[in-house]
């Protein structure tokens, strides 16, 4: 499918995978609707996008009312989203369940699950009315394999897969594609955020191995988006060669 002039809405476009998607889709001539909480970081990413029209706004995907308002106040031509990339997400902490911080749990569930639901619900009516669309959500290997100290993050990513399966069923016959792209270790700000700015702990996640890059994941997302209209890539699991499972990583 041609991306030229398609409207691609990317949540969490200020960093990592979302930012790489913005750069990649812009090169292919798609029009970008970008959001994140940090406007300054988002502006910096916009300077790296060429060859296209961009509409950006500040949005915290955990805020249902703000999403409804932001969507309602979009210029009409930007409401007709062709591709939604549900990317905004995070892990907060890595702790035994019994030592887990409730605030971390709320943040992960509110962002990775409820945020995805709210944004999808806001975008879908126009897709259904136009009988076309594609919802691509970023899951994780964590949604397929639970690992110690990751119960809540893994649960949120399992939810991404389950919600996507349900969407595919409920949208059957409406010509709307639903995909998940589920990576293993990708070097972005993810671990910095998970470990709350502890650079040493974050760097240790990728030490002695070659992780995926955000661009690797953007490539997979573009692959899903550019299949012919009758092809729906339901799910891609994409891992670094050095990573055999959520917990088995070969390090030099
Ligand atoms: P980054 O931390 O680099 O990027 C996360 C993005 O999400 C940022 O742009 C951030 O923007 C945005 N975000 C976070 N919370 C919110 C919110 N409440 N509202 C709006 N935007 C928000 O990490 P990644 O690029 O790695 O993460 C992207 C997705 O990929 C996540 O869903 C993550 O779970 C998933 N993933 C990552 C993997 C990895 O190893 N890196 C592997 C598997 C999946 P801002 O702070 O400006 O709001
Ligand atoms: C991010 C990958 O394995 O750190 O979703 O959970 S992992």
Short mmCIF file of N, CA and C in Angstrom, two decimals, residues 75-227:
data_model
loop_
_atom_site.label_atom_id
_atom_site.label_comp_id
_atom_site.label_asym_id
_atom_site.label_seq_id
_atom_site.Cartn_x
_atom_site.Cartn_y
_atom_site.Cartn_z
N UNK A 75 -8.03 19.99 13.13
CA UNK A 75 -8.61 20.44 11.85
C UNK A 75 -9.22 19.21 11.14
N UNK A 76 -10.35 19.43 10.46
CA UNK A 76 -11.09 18.29 9.88
C UNK A 76 -10.20 17.36 9.05
N UNK A 77 -9.28 17.98 8.27
CA UNK A 77 -8.48 17.13 7.37
C UNK A 77 -7.54 16.20 8.13
N UNK A 78 -7.26 16.50 9.42
CA UNK A 78 -6.36 15.65 10.21
C UNK A 78 -7.12 14.58 10.99
N UNK A 79 -8.44 14.64 10.94
CA UNK A 79 -9.23 13.65 11.70
C UNK A 79 -9.31 12.30 10.99
N UNK A 80 -9.02 12.33 9.69
CA UNK A 80 -9.17 11.11 8.89
C UNK A 80 -7.88 10.29 8.93
N UNK A 81 -7.63 9.69 10.10
CA UNK A 81 -6.39 8.94 10.30
C UNK A 81 -6.44 7.64 9.50
N UNK A 82 -5.41 7.40 8.70
CA UNK A 82 -5.33 6.14 7.95
C UNK A 82 -4.64 5.05 8.76
N UNK A 83 -3.58 5.45 9.48
CA UNK A 83 -2.81 4.46 10.25
C UNK A 83 -2.58 5.03 11.64
N UNK A 84 -3.00 4.29 12.66
CA UNK A 84 -2.70 4.67 14.05
C UNK A 84 -1.58 3.78 14.56
N UNK A 85 -0.53 4.39 15.07
CA UNK A 85 0.54 3.61 15.69
C UNK A 85 0.49 3.85 17.20
N UNK A 86 -0.07 2.87 17.91
CA UNK A 86 -0.15 2.93 19.37
C UNK A 86 1.20 2.54 19.93
N UNK A 87 2.03 3.56 20.13
CA UNK A 87 3.42 3.31 20.55
C UNK A 87 3.69 3.79 21.97
N UNK A 88 3.01 4.86 22.41
CA UNK A 88 3.30 5.43 23.73
C UNK A 88 3.22 4.33 24.78
N UNK A 89 4.27 4.22 25.57
CA UNK A 89 4.26 3.17 26.58
C UNK A 89 5.54 3.18 27.36
N UNK A 90 5.53 2.42 28.44
CA UNK A 90 6.72 2.40 29.30
C UNK A 90 6.66 1.26 30.30
N UNK A 91 7.83 0.94 30.82
CA UNK A 91 7.92 0.11 32.01
C UNK A 91 8.36 1.02 33.13
N UNK A 92 7.81 0.80 34.32
CA UNK A 92 8.24 1.58 35.49
C UNK A 92 8.63 0.58 36.57
N UNK A 93 9.94 0.52 36.85
CA UNK A 93 10.44 -0.38 37.87
C UNK A 93 10.60 -1.82 37.38
N UNK A 94 11.38 -2.58 38.16
CA UNK A 94 11.60 -4.01 37.90
C UNK A 94 11.77 -4.62 39.28
N UNK A 95 10.65 -5.07 39.83
CA UNK A 95 10.65 -5.45 41.25
C UNK A 95 9.85 -6.72 41.45
N UNK A 96 10.24 -7.50 42.48
CA UNK A 96 9.38 -8.61 42.87
C UNK A 96 7.98 -8.06 43.13
N UNK A 97 6.99 -8.85 42.74
CA UNK A 97 5.60 -8.40 42.88
C UNK A 97 5.34 -7.84 44.28
N UNK A 98 5.81 -8.62 45.29
CA UNK A 98 5.51 -8.25 46.69
C UNK A 98 6.18 -6.94 47.09
N UNK A 99 7.16 -6.50 46.29
CA UNK A 99 7.83 -5.23 46.59
C UNK A 99 7.45 -4.14 45.59
N UNK A 100 6.54 -4.46 44.71
CA UNK A 100 6.16 -3.52 43.63
C UNK A 100 5.52 -2.25 44.18
N UNK A 101 5.75 -1.16 43.48
CA UNK A 101 5.19 0.14 43.85
C UNK A 101 3.86 0.31 43.11
N UNK A 102 2.82 0.53 43.89
CA UNK A 102 1.47 0.65 43.29
C UNK A 102 1.43 1.78 42.26
N UNK A 103 2.16 2.86 42.53
CA UNK A 103 2.15 3.98 41.57
C UNK A 103 2.74 3.55 40.23
N UNK A 104 3.81 2.72 40.29
CA UNK A 104 4.39 2.20 39.04
C UNK A 104 3.35 1.35 38.30
N UNK A 105 2.64 0.52 39.04
CA UNK A 105 1.62 -0.33 38.41
C UNK A 105 0.55 0.52 37.71
N UNK A 106 0.09 1.55 38.47
CA UNK A 106 -0.96 2.42 37.89
C UNK A 106 -0.44 3.09 36.61
N UNK A 107 0.82 3.56 36.67
CA UNK A 107 1.37 4.27 35.50
C UNK A 107 1.42 3.34 34.29
N UNK A 108 1.89 2.11 34.50
CA UNK A 108 2.01 1.18 33.36
C UNK A 108 0.63 0.81 32.82
N UNK A 109 -0.29 0.51 33.71
CA UNK A 109 -1.64 0.10 33.25
C UNK A 109 -2.34 1.28 32.57
N UNK A 110 -2.22 2.46 33.19
CA UNK A 110 -2.89 3.64 32.63
C UNK A 110 -2.33 3.99 31.25
N UNK A 111 -1.03 3.84 31.07
CA UNK A 111 -0.40 4.24 29.80
C UNK A 111 -0.54 3.13 28.75
N UNK A 112 -0.05 1.94 29.10
CA UNK A 112 0.09 0.88 28.09
C UNK A 112 -1.25 0.24 27.71
N UNK A 113 -2.19 0.23 28.66
CA UNK A 113 -3.48 -0.41 28.37
C UNK A 113 -4.57 0.64 28.17
N UNK A 114 -4.81 1.46 29.21
CA UNK A 114 -5.93 2.39 29.09
C UNK A 114 -5.65 3.46 28.04
N UNK A 115 -4.41 3.92 27.96
CA UNK A 115 -4.04 4.93 26.94
C UNK A 115 -4.30 4.40 25.54
N UNK A 116 -3.89 3.15 25.34
CA UNK A 116 -4.10 2.53 24.02
C UNK A 116 -5.61 2.41 23.70
N UNK A 117 -6.38 2.04 24.73
CA UNK A 117 -7.83 1.93 24.51
C UNK A 117 -8.44 3.29 24.17
N UNK A 118 -8.08 4.31 24.96
CA UNK A 118 -8.68 5.64 24.76
C UNK A 118 -8.36 6.18 23.36
N UNK A 119 -7.08 6.07 22.97
CA UNK A 119 -6.67 6.65 21.67
C UNK A 119 -7.35 5.88 20.53
N UNK A 120 -7.37 4.56 20.67
CA UNK A 120 -7.99 3.74 19.61
C UNK A 120 -9.47 4.09 19.47
N UNK A 121 -10.14 4.24 20.62
CA UNK A 121 -11.58 4.56 20.60
C UNK A 121 -11.82 5.92 19.93
N UNK A 122 -10.88 6.86 20.14
CA UNK A 122 -11.06 8.20 19.54
C UNK A 122 -10.88 8.16 18.03
N UNK A 123 -10.00 7.28 17.56
CA UNK A 123 -9.64 7.27 16.14
C UNK A 123 -10.60 6.41 15.31
N UNK A 124 -11.16 5.37 15.95
CA UNK A 124 -11.92 4.37 15.18
C UNK A 124 -13.17 4.86 14.44
N UNK A 125 -13.99 5.76 15.04
CA UNK A 125 -15.23 6.11 14.33
C UNK A 125 -15.00 6.60 12.90
N UNK A 126 -13.96 7.43 12.71
CA UNK A 126 -13.66 7.93 11.34
C UNK A 126 -13.22 6.78 10.44
N UNK A 127 -12.45 5.84 11.00
CA UNK A 127 -12.00 4.70 10.19
C UNK A 127 -13.21 3.87 9.76
N UNK A 128 -14.10 3.64 10.71
CA UNK A 128 -15.28 2.82 10.41
C UNK A 128 -16.14 3.53 9.37
N UNK A 129 -16.31 4.85 9.55
CA UNK A 129 -17.14 5.61 8.61
C UNK A 129 -16.55 5.57 7.20
N UNK A 130 -15.21 5.55 7.13
CA UNK A 130 -14.55 5.58 5.81
C UNK A 130 -14.26 4.18 5.30
N UNK A 131 -14.55 3.15 6.12
CA UNK A 131 -14.35 1.76 5.72
C UNK A 131 -12.89 1.48 5.33
N UNK A 132 -11.98 2.09 6.08
CA UNK A 132 -10.55 1.86 5.83
C UNK A 132 -9.76 2.28 7.06
N UNK A 133 -8.62 1.63 7.26
CA UNK A 133 -7.75 2.03 8.37
C UNK A 133 -6.83 0.91 8.79
N UNK A 134 -5.86 1.27 9.64
CA UNK A 134 -4.89 0.28 10.13
C UNK A 134 -4.47 0.71 11.53
N UNK A 135 -4.61 -0.20 12.48
CA UNK A 135 -4.18 0.08 13.86
C UNK A 135 -2.98 -0.83 14.14
N UNK A 136 -1.84 -0.20 14.36
CA UNK A 136 -0.61 -0.96 14.63
C UNK A 136 -0.18 -0.64 16.06
N UNK A 137 -0.15 -1.65 16.91
CA UNK A 137 0.20 -1.41 18.31
C UNK A 137 1.53 -2.06 18.63
N UNK A 138 2.30 -1.39 19.49
CA UNK A 138 3.60 -1.94 19.89
C UNK A 138 3.40 -2.75 21.16
N UNK A 139 3.50 -4.06 21.00
CA UNK A 139 3.46 -4.96 22.15
C UNK A 139 4.87 -5.19 22.63
N UNK A 140 5.22 -6.43 22.89
CA UNK A 140 6.58 -6.75 23.37
C UNK A 140 6.72 -8.26 23.47
N UNK A 141 7.96 -8.72 23.47
CA UNK A 141 8.22 -10.11 23.84
C UNK A 141 7.65 -10.36 25.25
N UNK A 142 7.60 -9.28 26.04
CA UNK A 142 7.05 -9.38 27.41
C UNK A 142 5.57 -9.75 27.41
N UNK A 143 4.90 -9.56 26.29
CA UNK A 143 3.49 -9.95 26.20
C UNK A 143 3.33 -11.43 25.87
N UNK A 144 4.43 -12.07 25.51
CA UNK A 144 4.39 -13.49 25.17
C UNK A 144 5.03 -14.35 26.24
N UNK A 145 5.99 -13.77 26.97
CA UNK A 145 6.72 -14.51 28.01
C UNK A 145 6.80 -13.63 29.25
N UNK A 146 6.28 -14.12 30.34
CA UNK A 146 6.43 -13.36 31.60
C UNK A 146 7.83 -13.59 32.15
N UNK A 147 8.42 -12.57 32.72
CA UNK A 147 9.73 -12.75 33.36
C UNK A 147 9.68 -12.26 34.81
N UNK A 148 10.61 -12.77 35.64
CA UNK A 148 10.60 -12.39 37.05
C UNK A 148 10.69 -10.88 37.22
N UNK A 149 9.95 -10.36 38.15
CA UNK A 149 9.92 -8.92 38.51
C UNK A 149 9.22 -8.08 37.44
N UNK A 150 8.63 -8.75 36.45
CA UNK A 150 8.00 -7.98 35.37
C UNK A 150 6.51 -8.24 35.25
N UNK A 151 5.89 -8.80 36.29
CA UNK A 151 4.50 -9.27 36.14
C UNK A 151 3.57 -8.20 35.57
N UNK A 152 3.66 -6.99 36.09
CA UNK A 152 2.68 -5.99 35.68
C UNK A 152 2.98 -5.46 34.28
N UNK A 153 4.27 -5.17 34.01
CA UNK A 153 4.60 -4.73 32.63
C UNK A 153 4.22 -5.82 31.63
N UNK A 154 4.57 -7.08 31.95
CA UNK A 154 4.24 -8.18 31.03
C UNK A 154 2.72 -8.28 30.84
N UNK A 155 1.98 -8.09 31.92
CA UNK A 155 0.51 -8.14 31.82
C UNK A 155 0.00 -7.06 30.87
N UNK A 156 0.60 -5.86 30.95
CA UNK A 156 0.11 -4.79 30.06
C UNK A 156 0.41 -5.11 28.60
N UNK A 157 1.55 -5.78 28.37
CA UNK A 157 1.89 -6.09 26.97
C UNK A 157 1.10 -7.30 26.47
N UNK A 158 0.77 -8.24 27.37
CA UNK A 158 -0.15 -9.33 26.99
C UNK A 158 -1.50 -8.71 26.61
N UNK A 159 -1.89 -7.67 27.36
CA UNK A 159 -3.17 -7.01 27.08
C UNK A 159 -3.17 -6.38 25.68
N UNK A 160 -2.02 -5.86 25.26
CA UNK A 160 -1.95 -5.27 23.90
C UNK A 160 -2.31 -6.33 22.86
N UNK A 161 -1.79 -7.55 23.06
CA UNK A 161 -2.10 -8.62 22.10
C UNK A 161 -3.56 -9.03 22.17
N UNK A 162 -4.06 -9.17 23.39
CA UNK A 162 -5.45 -9.62 23.55
C UNK A 162 -6.43 -8.57 22.99
N UNK A 163 -6.15 -7.32 23.28
CA UNK A 163 -7.02 -6.24 22.76
C UNK A 163 -6.97 -6.23 21.23
N UNK A 164 -5.78 -6.45 20.68
CA UNK A 164 -5.64 -6.44 19.22
C UNK A 164 -6.41 -7.61 18.60
N UNK A 165 -6.36 -8.78 19.25
CA UNK A 165 -7.14 -9.93 18.76
C UNK A 165 -8.64 -9.59 18.78
N UNK A 166 -9.08 -8.99 19.89
CA UNK A 166 -10.50 -8.63 20.01
C UNK A 166 -10.91 -7.61 18.96
N UNK A 167 -10.03 -6.63 18.73
CA UNK A 167 -10.32 -5.61 17.71
C UNK A 167 -10.49 -6.25 16.34
N UNK A 168 -9.57 -7.21 16.03
CA UNK A 168 -9.66 -7.87 14.71
C UNK A 168 -11.03 -8.54 14.56
N UNK A 169 -11.50 -9.15 15.64
CA UNK A 169 -12.80 -9.83 15.58
C UNK A 169 -13.94 -8.82 15.44
N UNK A 170 -13.91 -7.79 16.28
CA UNK A 170 -15.04 -6.86 16.31
C UNK A 170 -15.09 -5.98 15.05
N UNK A 171 -13.93 -5.83 14.39
CA UNK A 171 -13.89 -4.98 13.19
C UNK A 171 -13.99 -5.81 11.91
N UNK A 172 -14.22 -7.11 12.09
CA UNK A 172 -14.30 -7.98 10.91
C UNK A 172 -15.34 -7.44 9.92
N UNK A 173 -14.94 -7.36 8.66
CA UNK A 173 -15.86 -6.87 7.62
C UNK A 173 -15.81 -5.37 7.44
N UNK A 174 -15.02 -4.68 8.24
CA UNK A 174 -14.98 -3.21 8.13
C UNK A 174 -13.72 -2.72 7.42
N UNK A 175 -12.95 -3.64 6.90
CA UNK A 175 -11.77 -3.28 6.10
C UNK A 175 -10.73 -2.50 6.90
N UNK A 176 -10.64 -2.82 8.19
CA UNK A 176 -9.64 -2.16 9.05
C UNK A 176 -8.65 -3.22 9.51
N UNK A 177 -7.37 -2.95 9.23
CA UNK A 177 -6.34 -3.92 9.60
C UNK A 177 -5.88 -3.66 11.03
N UNK A 178 -5.50 -4.72 11.72
CA UNK A 178 -5.03 -4.61 13.12
C UNK A 178 -3.77 -5.45 13.25
N UNK A 179 -2.66 -4.80 13.63
CA UNK A 179 -1.38 -5.50 13.74
C UNK A 179 -0.74 -5.21 15.09
N UNK A 180 0.09 -6.15 15.55
CA UNK A 180 0.99 -5.82 16.67
C UNK A 180 2.42 -6.10 16.23
N UNK A 181 3.31 -5.26 16.70
CA UNK A 181 4.75 -5.47 16.48
C UNK A 181 5.36 -5.60 17.87
N UNK A 182 5.97 -6.75 18.12
CA UNK A 182 6.35 -7.13 19.48
C UNK A 182 7.87 -7.34 19.58
N UNK A 183 8.60 -6.32 20.00
CA UNK A 183 10.07 -6.44 20.02
C UNK A 183 10.62 -7.05 21.30
N UNK A 184 11.85 -7.60 21.17
CA UNK A 184 12.71 -7.87 22.33
C UNK A 184 13.46 -6.58 22.66
N UNK A 185 14.70 -6.71 23.11
CA UNK A 185 15.44 -5.53 23.60
C UNK A 185 15.78 -4.54 22.49
N UNK A 186 15.28 -3.33 22.63
CA UNK A 186 15.57 -2.24 21.69
C UNK A 186 16.23 -1.12 22.49
N UNK A 187 17.36 -0.63 22.04
CA UNK A 187 18.03 0.42 22.82
C UNK A 187 17.41 1.78 22.52
N UNK A 188 16.65 2.27 23.48
CA UNK A 188 15.98 3.58 23.38
C UNK A 188 16.08 4.19 24.79
N UNK A 189 15.15 5.06 25.11
CA UNK A 189 15.11 5.57 26.50
C UNK A 189 14.37 4.64 27.44
N UNK A 190 13.89 3.50 26.88
CA UNK A 190 13.04 2.59 27.65
C UNK A 190 13.64 2.22 29.02
N UNK A 191 14.91 1.79 29.02
CA UNK A 191 15.49 1.33 30.29
C UNK A 191 15.80 2.50 31.23
N UNK A 192 16.18 3.65 30.63
CA UNK A 192 16.38 4.86 31.44
C UNK A 192 15.09 5.22 32.18
N UNK A 193 13.96 5.09 31.47
CA UNK A 193 12.67 5.40 32.08
C UNK A 193 12.34 4.33 33.12
N UNK A 194 12.55 3.06 32.76
CA UNK A 194 12.21 1.96 33.69
C UNK A 194 12.97 2.13 35.01
N UNK A 195 14.26 2.49 34.90
CA UNK A 195 15.09 2.60 36.10
C UNK A 195 15.20 4.04 36.59
N UNK A 196 14.26 4.87 36.17
CA UNK A 196 14.08 6.22 36.71
C UNK A 196 15.36 7.05 36.67
N UNK A 197 16.02 6.99 35.52
CA UNK A 197 17.20 7.84 35.31
C UNK A 197 18.51 7.21 35.76
N UNK A 198 18.49 5.99 36.26
CA UNK A 198 19.74 5.31 36.67
C UNK A 198 20.47 4.82 35.42
N UNK A 199 21.41 5.66 34.94
CA UNK A 199 22.09 5.40 33.67
C UNK A 199 22.86 4.08 33.69
N UNK A 200 23.45 3.77 34.84
CA UNK A 200 24.29 2.57 34.93
C UNK A 200 23.43 1.31 34.78
N UNK A 201 22.30 1.32 35.45
CA UNK A 201 21.39 0.17 35.37
C UNK A 201 20.80 0.03 33.98
N UNK A 202 20.52 1.19 33.38
CA UNK A 202 19.95 1.18 32.02
C UNK A 202 20.98 0.63 31.03
N UNK A 203 22.22 1.09 31.14
CA UNK A 203 23.26 0.65 30.20
C UNK A 203 23.52 -0.85 30.34
N UNK A 204 23.38 -1.38 31.56
CA UNK A 204 23.65 -2.81 31.80
C UNK A 204 22.71 -3.71 31.00
N UNK A 205 21.52 -3.21 30.69
CA UNK A 205 20.54 -4.02 29.93
C UNK A 205 21.10 -4.38 28.56
N UNK A 206 21.90 -3.48 27.97
CA UNK A 206 22.39 -3.67 26.60
C UNK A 206 23.89 -4.00 26.56
N UNK A 207 24.49 -4.19 27.74
CA UNK A 207 25.95 -4.39 27.79
C UNK A 207 26.34 -5.73 27.17
N UNK A 208 27.36 -5.71 26.32
CA UNK A 208 27.93 -6.95 25.78
C UNK A 208 27.04 -7.66 24.77
N UNK A 209 26.00 -6.99 24.30
CA UNK A 209 25.14 -7.59 23.27
C UNK A 209 24.74 -6.49 22.29
N UNK A 210 24.29 -6.92 21.10
CA UNK A 210 23.82 -5.91 20.14
C UNK A 210 22.30 -5.88 20.16
N UNK A 211 21.73 -4.86 20.78
CA UNK A 211 20.27 -4.78 20.83
C UNK A 211 19.70 -4.34 19.49
N UNK A 212 18.41 -4.42 19.36
CA UNK A 212 17.74 -3.83 18.20
C UNK A 212 17.82 -2.31 18.31
N UNK A 213 17.66 -1.65 17.18
CA UNK A 213 17.55 -0.19 17.19
C UNK A 213 16.08 0.18 16.96
N UNK A 214 15.77 1.42 17.32
CA UNK A 214 14.42 1.91 17.06
C UNK A 214 14.11 1.83 15.56
N UNK A 215 15.13 2.05 14.74
CA UNK A 215 14.93 1.99 13.27
C UNK A 215 14.55 0.58 12.84
N UNK A 216 15.13 -0.45 13.49
CA UNK A 216 14.75 -1.83 13.14
C UNK A 216 13.23 -2.01 13.33
N UNK A 217 12.72 -1.44 14.40
CA UNK A 217 11.29 -1.63 14.69
C UNK A 217 10.45 -0.77 13.74
N UNK A 218 10.92 0.44 13.47
CA UNK A 218 10.20 1.28 12.51
C UNK A 218 10.10 0.57 11.15
N UNK A 219 11.17 -0.12 10.77
CA UNK A 219 11.15 -0.88 9.51
C UNK A 219 10.04 -1.93 9.51
N UNK A 220 9.92 -2.64 10.63
CA UNK A 220 8.90 -3.69 10.73
C UNK A 220 7.50 -3.08 10.68
N UNK A 221 7.36 -1.91 11.29
CA UNK A 221 6.05 -1.24 11.30
C UNK A 221 5.71 -0.78 9.88
N UNK A 222 6.70 -0.22 9.20
CA UNK A 222 6.48 0.21 7.81
C UNK A 222 6.13 -1.01 6.95
N UNK A 223 6.78 -2.14 7.22
CA UNK A 223 6.46 -3.37 6.47
C UNK A 223 4.96 -3.69 6.62
N UNK A 224 4.48 -3.67 7.86
CA UNK A 224 3.04 -3.96 8.09
C UNK A 224 2.17 -2.99 7.30
N UNK A 225 2.55 -1.71 7.36
CA UNK A 225 1.71 -0.65 6.77
C UNK A 225 1.71 -0.68 5.25
N UNK A 226 2.76 -1.23 4.66
CA UNK A 226 2.89 -1.14 3.20
C UNK A 226 2.49 -2.43 2.47
N UNK A 227 1.96 -3.42 3.21
CA UNK A 227 1.44 -4.61 2.50
C UNK A 227 0.23 -4.20 1.66
#
